[in-house]
């Protein structure tokens, strides 16, 4: 076994360096006193030299040890500051070399974890990371975040696929002009979208005995289109059964010998067959059938069912339009025939008077009937538009409800809530004094927030009324609002306040992900709330409610505060609630609606996730992205939502197309000047414009229908109305068109200028 000074531990070396000289001095003095001191002068000199040598060795060793410790201290400080560019120079001493190697290993781990996180931030979800040991918790958390982002990406792709498919079918359903063309276009596009091998569409017709039957309109097989003559009675085979039961049928793994199932698909042997009835409420207008050699996903089945509803309304509209055209053509021929009779009858003046009176009566009866048919056709068109928009808006709110529930269960959101909550309550110390924070924030409220708020409300609010009273809220609003270098409306672009706090570190990690989610789905804002105190731990846009309590703070009586309190008080893990629009001061008194659900970490409720509803997305659905004419609403028609207070929950068409004319119309209806100013400044009529009409009242009582009624200015409108089945709110949907526009073809015919 080797033994030497370098092999000893640090405490053993120091003990040896100090103890050995001490023992030599004590031993030699004891010996000298027991003998003659004068005889030991030389010994004392030698002993002195030895002591000086020991002192020099000791000081040299302690100096090198101090330099090594200082090098380790410098490396640790750089690592704490996030600077990974350092070496491990520890003077070669074993004590500091071991620490240096450990620091180098730690630095390498941090570099690998940082590179992996950068890959995730850059959107490279194919990158991988292998934890070096079981205690690599940060690496495992990053892997879990990557897996969650991959799952969200897949779900987004599925939703985008369905949205693209629905958008494509809107064009298909609007482009074709007869049932044969539209049936062929439908089946060809549907088979291609879901990658099926066969497809067929049957429509309900009447046979010679006026009995129901299903008649093949178009089919598609192996990239070839062909038309076959095939008729199926209700109850006959799977198609007839689906017609009677009005339910979707999905067959999996159809055996080879199970090919003749009265499916109309010939001798092919598909493994999966989907049969979807084309329904309008409880009425089936046809059957859609597709077959494939691959199993259909639930998303694809739901897509085909939703397409089936739109096809059913389109088929009904085309049939109604065809019927109306035939009647109009017949009546037009009758009118022409009567005009020729009128010319002949003029030859006899005495008979002319009686004939003209008879013709006049017939004309009046004829045009009354024609007007009724025209109104019925327009009513059917408005009803179809209303019900289509109703399904779209209900489906959109259902997607939002599912999305917030799914997002609240996402591990990233759970971890973000835990991290923000922990960091939020550690906020306190700052190099900026409280007075500086207050003055900076007060100046922002006074020059930025209050002027815009007062401009939208015609009030005279002051900054002191809204200033946060809590020191934590004051500091966070100072860092992320008043000291934020980005302008108002773009405060969300700040990732890190740069104060070195734990909250800023957590914010810089999660904020880009949550901001990207908000931008992708068009929400106004996203919030994380503490489940006990109601404190707003985080928001994307950082308005003046940021860091305040929704339970005890300034905004606890708003609709935002009310829905947060309900989410906190609820013991239901699957709780989710939407709250109706109200003016919300932090959003400059703009109409705001919120949806909230709890965030659980295992069985413990830790927070509340809240989305501020995207008004622009709702308006896009109801206005067809401002394409009213393409939607069949002509020059005066529009579709909008109203609440139980008879006030709009979406924007009016005329406010978009001709603002001044619309405001003049409201002024003629005796609207207060302050409300007109608000509508002009805020560029919205939500919660400010009322429609107390019979159709609204009927829809609010759950009725669906059509009627002819007058608006606030006395203009006659054709109206189609229906209640909206959206949980937690009492809203209705309505489509209108002026009677003057709807009656233009009949009036032209009456005047003899009809073409």
XYZ file of C-alpha atoms in Angstrom:
755
model
C 0.000 0.000 0.000
C 1.380 3.421 -0.981
C 1.504 6.150 1.647
C 2.378 9.787 1.168
C 1.358 13.322 2.008
C -0.862 13.685 -1.149
C -2.835 10.539 -0.241
C -3.991 12.030 3.081
C -7.353 13.781 3.496
C -7.500 17.567 3.893
C -8.072 17.498 7.694
C -5.255 14.952 8.115
C -2.829 17.140 6.115
C -3.635 20.267 8.131
C -3.349 18.364 11.427
C 0.055 16.998 10.374
C 1.342 20.435 9.268
C 0.431 22.077 12.586
C 0.892 19.189 15.052
C 4.371 17.963 13.988
C 6.204 21.311 14.598
C 4.400 21.707 17.899
C 5.490 18.260 19.093
C 9.113 18.905 18.009
C 9.274 22.208 19.922
C 7.654 20.789 23.041
C 9.855 17.671 23.014
C 13.084 19.530 22.462
C 12.306 22.145 25.170
C 11.530 19.386 27.644
C 14.809 17.729 26.864
C 16.775 21.011 27.069
C 15.338 21.982 30.463
C 16.259 18.645 31.898
C 19.872 19.211 30.773
C 22.103 22.216 30.457
C 20.407 24.889 28.195
C 23.735 26.397 27.238
C 24.819 23.239 25.543
C 21.830 23.309 23.183
C 22.260 26.620 21.346
C 22.974 24.853 18.080
C 19.940 22.653 18.649
C 17.764 25.721 19.104
C 19.075 27.136 15.820
C 18.331 23.907 13.976
C 14.892 23.780 15.565
C 14.242 27.368 14.424
C 15.234 26.536 10.877
C 12.919 23.537 10.920
C 10.059 25.675 12.195
C 10.654 28.268 9.445
C 10.698 25.473 6.820
C 7.441 24.067 8.171
C 5.900 27.539 8.069
C 6.946 28.045 4.440
C 5.530 24.627 3.397
C 2.324 25.264 5.323
C 1.758 28.719 3.827
C 2.509 27.429 0.302
C 0.013 24.580 0.661
C -2.698 26.825 2.147
C -2.142 29.336 -0.692
C -2.602 26.667 -3.385
C -5.627 25.320 -1.532
C -7.184 28.815 -1.424
C -6.590 29.314 -5.154
C -8.277 25.973 -5.911
C -11.260 26.819 -3.738
C -11.531 30.246 -5.409
C -11.523 28.574 -8.865
C -14.324 26.240 -7.735
C -16.235 29.206 -6.294
C -15.910 31.104 -9.625
C -17.195 28.063 -11.582
C -20.190 27.678 -9.238
C -21.018 31.407 -9.553
C -20.904 31.239 -13.366
C -23.144 28.174 -13.379
C -25.626 29.943 -11.071
C -25.637 32.938 -13.458
C -26.424 30.646 -16.407
C -22.907 30.996 -17.918
C -21.891 27.500 -19.009
C -18.543 28.583 -20.497
C -16.045 27.786 -17.713
C -13.198 25.367 -17.116
C -12.143 23.249 -14.134
C -8.701 24.695 -13.227
C -8.280 23.669 -9.544
C -4.445 23.763 -9.214
C -4.208 19.973 -9.372
C -5.032 19.451 -5.679
C -7.055 16.253 -5.084
C -9.540 18.070 -2.851
C -10.500 20.657 -5.451
C -10.010 18.398 -8.487
C -12.869 16.135 -7.313
C -15.152 19.174 -6.964
C -14.054 20.452 -10.396
C -14.886 17.142 -12.064
C -18.311 17.128 -10.424
C -18.925 20.684 -11.630
C -17.873 19.711 -15.169
C -20.330 16.789 -15.109
C -23.095 19.121 -13.879
C -22.251 21.671 -16.606
C -22.419 18.967 -19.297
C -25.856 17.874 -18.022
C -27.161 21.468 -18.080
C -25.799 21.976 -21.610
C -27.551 18.801 -22.848
C -30.831 19.785 -21.146
C -30.619 23.359 -22.518
C -29.982 22.117 -26.062
C -32.956 19.740 -25.785
C -35.212 22.550 -24.476
C -34.064 24.827 -27.335
C -35.000 22.122 -29.855
C -38.488 21.901 -28.307
C -38.837 25.716 -28.305
C -37.844 25.776 -31.987
C -40.659 23.315 -32.764
C -38.396 20.309 -33.462
C -40.534 17.642 -31.773
C -38.579 14.797 -33.414
C -35.539 15.486 -31.253
C -34.755 13.061 -28.408
C -33.087 13.122 -25.040
C -31.830 10.261 -22.877
C -31.607 10.919 -19.109
C -28.126 10.126 -17.845
C -29.365 8.848 -14.475
C -32.617 8.247 -12.550
C -32.346 11.580 -10.703
C -32.436 13.590 -13.973
C -35.889 15.045 -13.106
C -35.507 18.112 -15.333
C -34.692 15.945 -18.361
C -37.702 13.724 -17.687
C -39.945 16.801 -17.313
C -38.693 18.124 -20.662
C -39.418 14.741 -22.277
C -42.944 14.848 -20.830
C -43.481 18.402 -22.180
C -42.313 17.242 -25.617
C -44.734 14.283 -25.523
C -47.608 16.617 -24.567
C -46.760 18.980 -27.431
C -46.672 16.043 -29.870
C -50.109 14.938 -28.662
C -51.506 18.488 -28.996
C -50.026 18.687 -32.510
C -51.764 15.440 -33.510
C -55.087 16.683 -32.103
C -54.631 19.979 -33.986
C -53.996 18.060 -37.214
C -57.218 16.087 -36.713
C -59.225 19.275 -36.065
C -57.609 21.007 -39.032
C -58.385 18.006 -41.231
C -62.074 18.168 -40.243
C -62.170 21.962 -40.709
C -60.531 21.737 -44.145
C -62.946 18.983 -45.135
C -65.958 21.024 -43.991
C -64.645 24.091 -45.836
C -64.170 22.047 -49.008
C -67.715 20.712 -48.804
C -69.150 24.224 -48.401
C -67.806 24.967 -51.876
C -69.077 21.639 -53.221
C -72.592 22.173 -51.845
C -72.775 25.728 -53.191
C -71.287 25.050 -56.651
C -73.672 22.404 -58.028
C -77.100 23.386 -59.373
C -79.056 20.097 -59.514
C -79.333 16.958 -57.406
C -77.546 14.717 -59.905
C -74.512 17.000 -60.125
C -74.320 17.680 -56.410
C -74.746 13.974 -55.547
C -71.867 13.011 -57.836
C -69.651 15.843 -56.487
C -70.483 14.877 -52.892
C -69.613 11.200 -53.238
C -66.449 11.823 -55.290
C -65.089 14.388 -52.798
C -66.139 12.405 -49.716
C -64.466 9.203 -50.936
C -61.276 11.111 -51.700
C -61.226 12.998 -48.372
C -61.609 9.909 -46.150
C -59.673 7.685 -48.620
C -62.476 5.153 -49.033
C -62.710 2.600 -51.879
C -66.462 2.746 -52.489
C -69.212 5.273 -51.977
C -72.856 5.792 -52.834
C -75.626 8.294 -52.110
C -79.332 7.463 -52.127
C -82.126 10.009 -51.884
C -85.655 9.416 -50.627
C -88.289 9.582 -53.402
C -91.830 8.346 -54.067
C -92.698 5.390 -56.317
C -95.721 5.072 -58.616
C -97.924 4.289 -55.611
C -96.662 7.311 -53.671
C -94.700 5.120 -51.278
C -91.266 5.946 -49.904
C -88.213 4.463 -51.571
C -84.462 5.090 -51.742
C -83.142 5.807 -55.221
C -79.446 5.707 -56.113
C -78.253 9.141 -57.250
C -74.511 8.545 -57.660
C -71.836 6.037 -56.742
C -68.063 5.879 -56.808
C -65.786 2.846 -57.009
C -62.076 2.385 -57.743
C -61.571 5.878 -59.142
C -64.409 5.442 -61.667
C -67.756 7.227 -61.503
C -70.829 5.434 -62.809
C -74.576 5.830 -62.548
C -76.729 2.822 -61.797
C -80.469 2.339 -61.580
C -81.123 0.986 -58.114
C -84.098 1.404 -55.812
C -84.422 0.157 -52.241
C -87.547 0.009 -50.106
C -87.553 1.158 -46.432
C -86.482 -1.730 -44.204
C -84.801 -3.578 -47.094
C -81.214 -4.505 -46.250
C -78.898 -2.295 -44.217
C -79.705 0.853 -46.190
C -83.437 0.420 -45.692
C -82.901 -0.351 -42.005
C -80.783 2.781 -41.492
C -83.551 4.784 -43.229
C -86.151 3.479 -40.759
C -84.022 3.668 -37.602
C -82.481 7.066 -38.529
C -79.215 5.934 -36.954
C -75.658 5.517 -38.267
C -74.536 1.919 -38.945
C -70.824 1.036 -38.890
C -69.736 -2.495 -39.784
C -66.205 -3.655 -38.928
C -64.330 -6.569 -40.538
C -66.993 -7.589 -43.029
C -66.194 -11.231 -44.080
C -65.629 -12.239 -47.704
C -68.950 -14.080 -48.014
C -70.832 -11.064 -46.564
C -70.875 -9.010 -49.731
C -74.525 -9.023 -50.773
C -75.918 -6.924 -47.987
C -78.169 -4.841 -50.231
C -75.576 -2.094 -49.954
C -75.555 -1.276 -53.648
C -71.768 -1.681 -53.842
C -71.674 -4.650 -56.221
C -69.285 -7.536 -55.686
C -66.470 -5.729 -53.892
C -65.360 -7.097 -50.536
C -64.705 -4.116 -48.255
C -63.786 -4.742 -44.629
C -65.502 -1.679 -43.190
C -68.863 -0.176 -44.193
C -70.318 3.125 -42.864
C -73.996 3.972 -43.522
C -75.140 7.468 -42.464
C -78.752 8.742 -42.760
C -79.123 12.290 -44.171
C -81.365 13.840 -41.519
C -83.159 17.129 -40.927
C -84.357 16.908 -37.343
C -86.354 13.641 -37.421
C -86.834 13.515 -41.185
C -84.485 11.398 -43.332
C -84.014 12.650 -46.904
C -81.455 10.066 -47.990
C -78.639 7.667 -47.135
C -74.873 8.106 -47.499
C -72.796 4.927 -47.762
C -68.997 4.514 -47.864
C -66.820 1.424 -47.669
C -63.107 1.082 -47.130
C -60.405 -1.468 -46.567
C -59.054 0.525 -43.593
C -60.819 1.147 -40.302
C -62.350 4.596 -39.966
C -61.431 6.714 -36.951
C -64.097 8.205 -34.692
C -63.087 11.631 -36.022
C -63.774 10.492 -39.608
C -67.152 8.982 -38.652
C -68.243 12.202 -36.899
C -67.015 14.181 -39.927
C -69.197 12.102 -42.287
C -72.207 12.525 -39.942
C -71.799 16.328 -39.852
C -71.398 16.416 -43.634
C -74.592 14.343 -43.807
C -76.548 17.056 -41.971
C -75.343 19.753 -44.385
C -76.120 17.522 -47.381
C -79.645 16.970 -46.060
C -80.328 20.716 -45.800
C -78.809 21.328 -49.237
C -80.930 18.577 -50.830
C -84.051 20.007 -49.207
C -83.203 23.535 -50.384
C -82.563 22.366 -53.968
C -85.834 20.450 -54.050
C -87.720 23.436 -52.651
C -86.080 25.756 -55.182
C -86.854 23.340 -58.048
C -90.466 23.076 -56.964
C -90.793 26.852 -56.674
C -89.203 27.357 -60.100
C -91.623 24.918 -61.691
C -94.572 26.680 -60.093
C -93.249 30.112 -61.111
C -92.715 28.916 -64.685
C -96.254 27.526 -64.831
C -97.692 30.727 -63.426
C -95.598 32.788 -65.811
C -96.984 30.770 -68.734
C -100.484 31.318 -67.401
C -99.811 35.047 -67.146
C -98.575 35.161 -70.735
C -101.611 33.222 -71.859
C -103.930 35.646 -70.086
C -102.172 38.607 -71.659
C -102.825 37.128 -75.103
C -106.461 36.635 -74.151
C -106.611 40.244 -73.064
C -105.427 41.401 -76.497
C -108.108 39.346 -78.207
C -110.838 40.576 -75.896
C -110.023 44.190 -76.660
C -111.652 43.764 -80.059
C -114.990 43.952 -78.393
C -115.340 46.942 -76.096
C -118.447 45.684 -74.387
C -116.909 42.304 -73.558
C -113.570 43.915 -72.688
C -114.761 45.460 -69.423
C -116.145 42.223 -68.033
C -113.107 40.280 -69.248
C -110.686 42.811 -67.720
C -112.426 42.565 -64.360
C -112.233 38.771 -64.496
C -108.594 38.891 -65.533
C -107.858 41.420 -62.777
C -109.344 39.120 -60.188
C -107.365 36.204 -61.577
C -104.198 38.293 -61.629
C -104.627 39.273 -58.029
C -105.286 35.687 -56.996
C -102.377 34.542 -59.150
C -99.885 37.025 -57.697
C -101.116 36.404 -54.166
C -100.424 32.719 -54.700
C -97.104 33.497 -56.374
C -96.157 35.852 -53.548
C -97.026 33.190 -50.983
C -94.890 30.651 -52.830
C -92.035 33.130 -53.127
C -92.259 33.945 -49.409
C -92.316 30.264 -48.563
C -89.234 29.697 -50.702
C -87.402 32.576 -48.975
C -88.566 31.369 -45.566
C -87.196 27.899 -46.370
C -83.929 29.471 -47.458
C -83.673 31.580 -44.270
C -84.603 28.560 -42.137
C -81.884 26.499 -43.833
C -79.296 29.255 -43.288
C -80.365 29.719 -39.647
C -80.195 26.026 -38.828
C -76.849 25.648 -40.603
C -75.367 28.578 -38.623
C -77.016 27.214 -35.456
C -75.222 23.881 -35.873
C -71.941 25.640 -36.654
C -72.043 27.944 -33.610
C -73.183 25.136 -31.283
C -70.402 22.904 -32.622
C -67.853 25.708 -32.125
C -68.861 26.250 -28.489
C -68.803 22.481 -27.958
C -65.235 22.431 -29.320
C -64.258 25.226 -26.892
C -65.817 23.337 -23.973
C -63.944 20.152 -24.914
C -60.755 22.090 -25.565
C -60.623 23.796 -22.140
C -61.342 20.480 -20.370
C -58.602 18.716 -22.359
C -56.144 21.586 -21.870
C -56.792 21.706 -18.103
C -55.808 18.014 -17.869
C -52.614 18.516 -19.887
C -49.528 17.842 -17.773
C -47.883 21.012 -19.049
C -50.805 23.138 -17.763
C -50.775 21.298 -14.405
C -47.013 21.848 -14.060
C -47.350 25.487 -15.134
C -50.067 26.103 -12.512
C -47.912 24.529 -9.770
C -44.823 26.467 -10.854
C -46.611 29.839 -11.201
C -48.380 29.363 -7.865
C -45.124 28.611 -6.042
C -43.257 31.495 -7.688
C -46.191 33.940 -7.332
C -46.214 33.759 -3.540
C -42.438 34.179 -3.373
C -42.631 37.536 -5.168
C -41.553 40.329 -2.844
C -38.003 41.672 -3.078
C -37.018 44.054 -5.872
C -34.141 46.421 -6.491
C -36.744 48.996 -7.527
C -38.313 50.795 -4.587
C -42.026 50.546 -3.897
C -42.385 54.280 -4.580
C -40.772 53.901 -8.009
C -43.032 50.950 -8.785
C -46.124 52.895 -7.736
C -45.209 56.030 -9.682
C -44.428 54.084 -12.860
C -47.650 52.055 -12.715
C -49.759 55.087 -11.751
C -48.398 56.957 -14.773
C -49.376 54.023 -17.049
C -52.928 53.952 -15.625
C -53.231 57.713 -15.953
C -51.857 58.093 -19.508
C -52.692 54.747 -21.164
C -55.532 52.884 -19.443
C -57.881 55.564 -18.043
C -58.135 57.756 -21.211
C -59.132 54.780 -23.401
C -61.531 53.432 -20.761
C -63.238 56.812 -20.329
C -63.392 57.282 -24.096
C -65.305 53.982 -24.461
C -67.679 54.617 -21.549
C -68.124 58.413 -21.440
C -67.240 58.121 -17.720
C -64.681 60.088 -15.709
C -62.781 57.375 -13.870
C -59.458 58.143 -12.132
C -56.286 56.053 -11.888
C -56.315 55.794 -8.055
C -59.619 53.875 -8.176
C -58.054 51.026 -10.178
C -54.519 50.917 -8.704
C -53.706 47.542 -7.046
C -53.596 47.646 -3.247
C -51.441 44.524 -2.791
C -47.617 44.875 -2.905
C -47.243 41.675 -4.926
C -49.751 42.826 -7.548
C -48.059 46.242 -7.629
C -44.626 44.706 -8.313
C -45.847 42.225 -10.959
C -47.904 44.866 -12.792
C -44.902 47.177 -12.713
C -42.627 44.472 -14.200
C -45.008 43.180 -16.877
C -47.140 46.266 -17.677
C -45.682 49.700 -16.921
C -42.002 48.659 -17.188
C -42.775 46.403 -20.166
C -40.990 47.883 -23.239
C -43.750 46.693 -25.598
C -46.696 49.039 -26.352
C -50.253 48.580 -25.028
C -51.941 45.694 -26.810
C -48.613 43.888 -27.276
C -47.547 43.379 -23.653
C -47.738 39.612 -24.297
C -44.506 39.814 -26.350
C -42.439 40.092 -23.137
C -41.190 36.632 -22.064
C -38.858 37.593 -19.189
C -39.033 40.718 -16.997
C -35.270 40.448 -16.541
C -35.281 40.841 -12.753
C -33.747 37.412 -12.109
C -36.713 36.306 -9.978
C -38.095 32.766 -9.879
C -41.415 34.084 -11.270
C -39.694 35.576 -14.319
C -37.842 32.317 -14.908
C -41.096 30.309 -14.785
C -42.801 32.921 -16.998
C -40.073 32.716 -19.653
C -40.488 28.909 -19.783
C -44.285 28.629 -20.105
C -45.406 31.959 -21.576
C -44.285 31.280 -25.200
C -46.200 27.973 -25.219
C -49.424 29.453 -23.786
C -49.177 32.519 -26.060
C -48.770 30.250 -29.101
C -51.869 28.244 -28.055
C -53.879 31.485 -27.696
C -52.812 32.790 -31.095
C -53.492 29.464 -32.814
C -57.093 29.219 -31.576
C -57.936 32.929 -31.520
C -58.814 33.406 -27.828
C -58.838 36.937 -26.392
C -56.866 35.872 -23.277
C -55.933 32.817 -21.164
C -55.662 32.932 -17.346
C -54.370 30.684 -14.523
C -56.068 31.381 -11.154
C -55.132 30.076 -7.690
C -57.844 27.649 -6.484
C -57.799 28.967 -2.894
C -57.235 32.716 -3.025
C -58.559 33.494 -6.498
C -55.273 35.312 -7.275
C -54.544 35.643 -10.998
C -51.234 33.802 -11.167
C -50.782 34.355 -14.902
C -52.397 35.860 -17.992
C -51.188 36.075 -21.584
C -52.070 39.733 -22.337
C -51.364 41.310 -18.928
C -54.294 43.705 -18.603
C -54.892 45.650 -15.371
C -56.582 42.688 -13.643
C -53.239 40.813 -13.720
C -52.032 39.563 -10.306
C -55.245 40.699 -8.530
C -57.669 38.417 -6.672
C -60.906 37.479 -8.447
C -62.386 36.560 -5.026
C -61.555 39.621 -2.921
C -60.021 42.075 -5.367
C -61.395 44.987 -7.368
C -63.007 42.779 -10.069
C -64.653 40.121 -7.878
C -68.188 41.341 -8.766
C -67.601 41.072 -12.543
C -68.791 38.113 -14.602
C -65.144 36.995 -14.599
C -65.071 36.954 -10.799
C -68.419 35.139 -10.588
C -67.440 32.280 -12.911
C -64.077 31.867 -11.122
C -65.854 31.658 -7.732
C -68.217 28.976 -9.075
C -65.260 26.964 -10.361
C -63.499 27.292 -6.989
C -66.618 26.279 -5.008
C -67.453 23.294 -7.239
C -66.372 19.816 -6.136
C -67.004 18.371 -9.614
C -63.681 17.459 -11.242
C -65.298 17.799 -14.701
C -66.856 21.198 -13.912
C -66.858 23.666 -16.800
C -69.018 26.780 -17.105
C -69.529 29.520 -19.669
C -70.745 32.927 -18.478
C -72.635 35.457 -20.614
C -71.154 38.693 -22.008
C -70.814 41.767 -19.774
C -68.792 44.969 -20.193
C -65.369 44.347 -18.621
C -63.286 47.346 -17.540
C -59.780 45.742 -17.813
C -60.650 45.164 -21.519
C -61.614 48.850 -21.779
C -65.314 48.150 -21.090
C -65.586 45.885 -24.160
C -68.101 43.002 -24.011
C -66.387 39.964 -22.495
C -67.446 36.377 -21.898
C -65.439 33.727 -20.038
C -65.362 29.932 -19.724
C -63.694 28.305 -16.703
C -62.798 24.846 -15.388
C -60.634 23.556 -12.512
C -57.048 22.287 -12.813
C -56.308 19.205 -10.730
C -52.975 17.682 -9.758
C -54.107 14.101 -9.207
C -57.000 14.459 -6.716
C -56.126 18.002 -5.519
C -57.614 21.119 -7.072
C -54.711 23.548 -7.549
C -56.056 26.186 -9.914
C -58.683 27.473 -12.329
C -58.093 27.670 -16.101
C -60.072 30.458 -17.828
C -60.448 31.381 -21.523
C -61.754 34.823 -22.515
C -64.073 34.057 -25.427
C -62.993 34.984 -28.992
C -65.669 37.453 -30.186
C -64.075 37.778 -33.625
C -64.307 34.013 -34.247
C -68.013 34.016 -33.295
C -68.681 36.940 -35.645
C -66.831 35.160 -38.472
C -69.118 32.131 -38.181
C -72.342 34.179 -38.092
C -71.360 36.585 -40.890
C -69.728 33.924 -43.054
C -66.546 35.987 -42.696
C -68.526 38.995 -44.020
C -69.730 37.023 -47.083
C -73.482 37.522 -46.625
C -74.237 37.501 -50.355
C -72.402 34.223 -50.925
C -74.376 32.737 -48.011
C -77.634 33.539 -49.857
C -78.608 36.569 -47.732
C -78.602 39.067 -50.597
C -78.193 42.786 -49.946
C -80.197 43.126 -46.711
C -80.077 39.721 -45.013
C -78.002 38.826 -41.948
C -77.674 36.232 -39.165
C -77.064 37.209 -35.547
C -77.308 36.031 -31.918
C -79.307 37.615 -29.066
C -79.509 36.975 -25.338
C -82.395 36.775 -22.907
C -82.202 40.562 -22.475
C -83.079 40.985 -26.211
C -79.610 42.467 -26.827
C -77.184 41.403 -29.552
C -74.407 38.920 -28.821
C -72.850 39.386 -32.282
C -72.157 42.331 -34.580
C -74.775 43.819 -36.937
C -74.135 43.657 -40.694
C -74.892 47.315 -41.368
C -72.405 48.406 -38.677
C -69.689 46.695 -40.747
C -70.866 47.666 -44.251
C -72.226 51.162 -43.619
C -71.565 52.439 -40.112
C -73.099 55.897 -40.512
C -76.335 54.605 -42.059
C -76.667 52.083 -39.232
C -76.118 54.728 -36.548
C -78.670 56.994 -38.270
C -81.160 54.113 -38.170
C -80.569 53.615 -34.428
C -80.948 57.346 -33.835
C -84.355 57.258 -35.570
C -85.276 54.475 -33.131
C -84.607 56.859 -30.210
C -81.326 55.320 -29.009
C -79.517 57.452 -26.433
C -76.655 59.558 -27.812
C -74.161 58.044 -25.335
C -74.944 54.524 -26.591
C -74.471 55.621 -30.211
C -71.091 57.096 -29.261
C -70.073 53.844 -27.572
C -71.062 51.819 -30.648
C -69.050 54.167 -32.879
C -65.916 54.158 -30.685
C -65.915 50.445 -29.785
C -67.017 49.367 -33.298
C -69.450 46.794 -31.943
C -73.168 46.578 -31.221
C -72.900 43.668 -28.754
C -74.860 44.357 -25.512
C -75.891 47.794 -26.836
C -78.421 47.156 -29.619
C -81.851 45.668 -28.752
C -84.335 43.768 -30.937
C -87.652 43.401 -29.086
C -89.456 41.508 -31.837
C -91.927 38.629 -31.809
C -89.429 36.218 -33.376
C -86.929 36.859 -30.581
C -89.583 36.243 -27.914
C -90.640 32.965 -29.531
C -87.061 31.718 -29.858
C -86.378 32.595 -26.199
C -89.276 30.300 -25.232
C -87.672 27.445 -27.167
C -89.615 27.735 -30.427
C -88.200 27.353 -33.949
C -90.012 28.893 -36.919
C -90.482 31.714 -39.412
C -92.673 34.824 -39.573
C -93.150 38.186 -41.277
C -92.708 41.069 -38.820
C -91.565 44.690 -38.566
C -88.298 45.907 -37.073
C -87.777 48.993 -34.918
C -88.101 51.287 -37.936
C -91.282 49.643 -39.207
C -89.536 47.818 -42.098
C -91.119 44.437 -42.832
C -88.699 41.531 -42.429
C -88.805 37.847 -43.286
C -87.480 36.192 -40.134
C -86.293 32.677 -39.268
C -85.515 32.010 -35.599
C -84.351 29.159 -33.345
C -82.996 28.707 -29.802
C -79.295 27.916 -29.362
C -78.496 24.805 -27.352
C -75.338 26.085 -25.662
C -74.984 25.110 -21.973
C -75.017 27.855 -19.302
C -76.360 30.679 -21.523
C -79.825 31.647 -22.837
C -79.132 32.688 -26.434
C -81.049 32.488 -29.701
C -80.112 32.757 -33.380
C -82.031 34.637 -36.051
C -81.756 35.321 -39.800
C -83.640 38.182 -41.486
C -84.148 39.719 -44.933
C -86.311 42.673 -45.929
C -89.627 41.790 -47.544
C -88.876 44.345 -50.264
C -85.782 42.433 -51.395
C -87.459 39.036 -51.069
C -90.433 40.187 -53.199
C -88.380 41.810 -55.978
C -88.862 38.931 -58.521
C -92.668 38.883 -57.993
C -92.964 42.675 -58.218
C -90.952 42.640 -61.442
C -93.292 40.003 -62.861
C -96.336 42.063 -61.822
C -94.897 45.108 -63.594
C -94.248 43.103 -66.763
C -90.436 43.474 -66.522
C -89.700 39.959 -65.265
C -86.923 38.166 -67.090
